[in-house]
Amino acid sequence: MVHDLQHRMLARPDAEESSRQRYVLAMKRYLTGRIRPGNALIYEQAVRPDFAASHQGRSPEDRSELREALLAHPQYQTWCSLNRSSQEMMWQAVGETVMRESERMRRDAAALCEDRAVLGGLRLDPAFQPPEVLQRVNIHLQPGGYARTLDAQDILAGAFYESGGNLYSMGRGMGGKDSKAGAVIAWLSREHPGFRPKRVLDMGCSAGASSVPYAQAFPDAEVHAIDIGAAMLRYAHARAEALGARVFFHQLDCAATDFPDGHFDLIVSHNLFHEISDETRRAMLAETWRLLAPGGICMHQDVAIQNATRTLFEQVERAWDVEFNNEPFWEAYADADIVSEMQAAGFDEEGARALALPKISGPGHWYAVYGHKPG
Ligand SMILES: C[S@@+](CC[C@H](N)C(=O)[O-])C[C@H]1O[C@@H](n2cnc3c(N)ncnc32)[C@H](O)[C@@H]1O
């Protein structure tokens, strides 16, 4: 495949699948790096002047006016179609490998998670109902979405997530060594060099790509990770075992877990904010406050798309994913004042702030909120 980290659970493309995946990657890189920047020119040189001509010389005043005008332009429509197609092609290319490999991956998952060898753990709840929206919407077009679970051995949601996610990230310009958890761990070791959490919680862990680095960075810590999908978590557990990492996975909602008060010294999430509603995010922040031990730290990281720092055009252009990539909460996240929400959840003014975290590999930075509970 195209990503650097290899392990036994990863779906392995054959030569033909690999070349198809590389083609999709090249197409995504071209669309992101070479074509997408042209959307600003389309707006400045065509859409805005045309709008002004028919609106007494004024520019669009809100997102809905600007969106409507932009979407009517044929060149922007072309980019939208190509970008959507590249996402569909990505899932198709990755899906060929995942489906061909699924029986082998199920067998390997069972072998890796045999009781006598296991390092971490998996706690699934047959009565758990994933949030309704995640059962209905295939977020970022992933076949079956995050929540689909076909049977008691199913690992497909995790396999799709990891293989598709690797290709997607690299298509967005991130390097094969990029690690969102690595960015947080690097920040913690710089700003809190003596910090050694006894218990860590990773919320919205998907395939566990961000949970494992905490087990590796803090080998004496007990690392727990939660998500809503059983097939996602089954894969994550097997993947962590394949990497020799001790992580305990649980099927729980970040809005209301069953861990005791003050149980964790470090609580993190990676790219979860943009996948949850305003209501769930506020409940998750309240849960973070409840679960943090005195002296504990939280760090919730996500994509840096905050609308407060963007022009109206950038806000609309970045919200492409809402309409065309099944990301219902992308814009709500971009609008949110998360530091104020943390304060409403219990953090004091000193104890909550927003950060720009440098990426480990690739351009730009991540957005993160840091919180500290007084000791
Ligand atoms: C973009 S993925 C996160 C990626 C992962 N943290 C990583 O770094 O690789 C978002 C994940 O959040 C999970 N999720 C969404 N709503 C959730 C909720 N209410 N509670 C727990 N997990 C949730 C989804 O199932 C999905 O696996």
Coordinates of C-alpha atoms in Angstrom, one line a residue, residues 1 7-12 90-91 94-95 97-99 101-102 105-106 109 122 124 140 142-151 153-167 204-210 227-240 249:
M1 CA 0.0 0.0 0.0
H7 CA 1.0 -4.8 10.3
R8 CA -0.7 -8.2 10.0
M9 CA -4.3 -6.8 10.0
L10 CA -3.8 -4.4 7.1
A11 CA -5.5 -5.4 3.9
R12 CA -2.7 -6.2 1.4
M90 CA -11.0 5.6 -3.5
W91 CA -13.5 3.4 -1.7
V94 CA -9.7 0.1 -1.4
G95 CA -12.8 -2.0 -1.2
T97 CA -8.6 -5.3 -1.5
V98 CA -10.6 -5.3 1.7
M99 CA -13.3 -7.6 0.4
E101 CA -8.8 -10.1 2.0
S102 CA -11.7 -10.2 4.4
M105 CA -8.3 -10.8 8.1
R106 CA -11.1 -12.4 10.1
A109 CA -8.1 -11.2 14.0
L122 CA -12.2 -5.7 23.9
L124 CA -18.5 -5.0 23.2
H140 CA -17.2 10.4 4.1
Q142 CA -17.2 4.9 3.6
P143 CA -19.2 1.8 2.5
G144 CA -21.4 0.7 5.4
G145 CA -20.3 3.7 7.5
Y146 CA -18.7 3.6 10.9
A147 CA -21.5 1.6 12.6
R148 CA -22.2 -1.3 10.3
T149 CA -21.6 -4.7 11.9
L150 CA -22.5 -7.8 9.9
D151 CA -21.9 -10.6 12.3
Q153 CA -16.6 -11.8 13.7
D154 CA -17.0 -8.7 11.4
I155 CA -14.0 -6.4 11.1
L156 CA -14.9 -4.7 7.8
A157 CA -15.6 -1.2 9.2
G158 CA -12.2 -1.0 10.7
A159 CA -10.5 -2.5 7.6
F160 CA -12.2 0.0 5.3
Y161 CA -11.5 2.9 7.7
E162 CA -7.8 2.2 8.0
S163 CA -7.1 1.5 4.3
G164 CA -9.3 4.3 3.0
G165 CA -8.0 6.7 5.7
N166 CA -4.4 6.1 4.7
L167 CA -5.1 6.8 1.1
G204 CA -13.7 8.0 19.0
C205 CA -10.8 5.7 18.3
S206 CA -11.9 4.1 14.9
A207 CA -9.3 1.6 14.0
G208 CA -7.1 2.6 16.9
A209 CA -4.4 4.3 14.8
S210 CA -4.2 7.1 17.4
D227 CA -16.0 3.9 19.7
I228 CA -19.5 3.1 18.7
G229 CA -19.0 0.4 16.1
A230 CA -18.4 -3.3 17.0
A231 CA -16.8 -4.2 13.7
M232 CA -14.6 -1.1 14.0
L233 CA -13.5 -2.0 17.5
R234 CA -12.9 -5.7 16.7
Y235 CA -10.5 -4.6 14.0
A236 CA -8.9 -2.0 16.3
H237 CA -8.3 -4.6 19.0
A238 CA -6.7 -7.1 16.5
R239 CA -4.6 -4.3 14.9
A240 CA -3.3 -3.2 18.3
F249 CA -11.2 -1.1 23.6

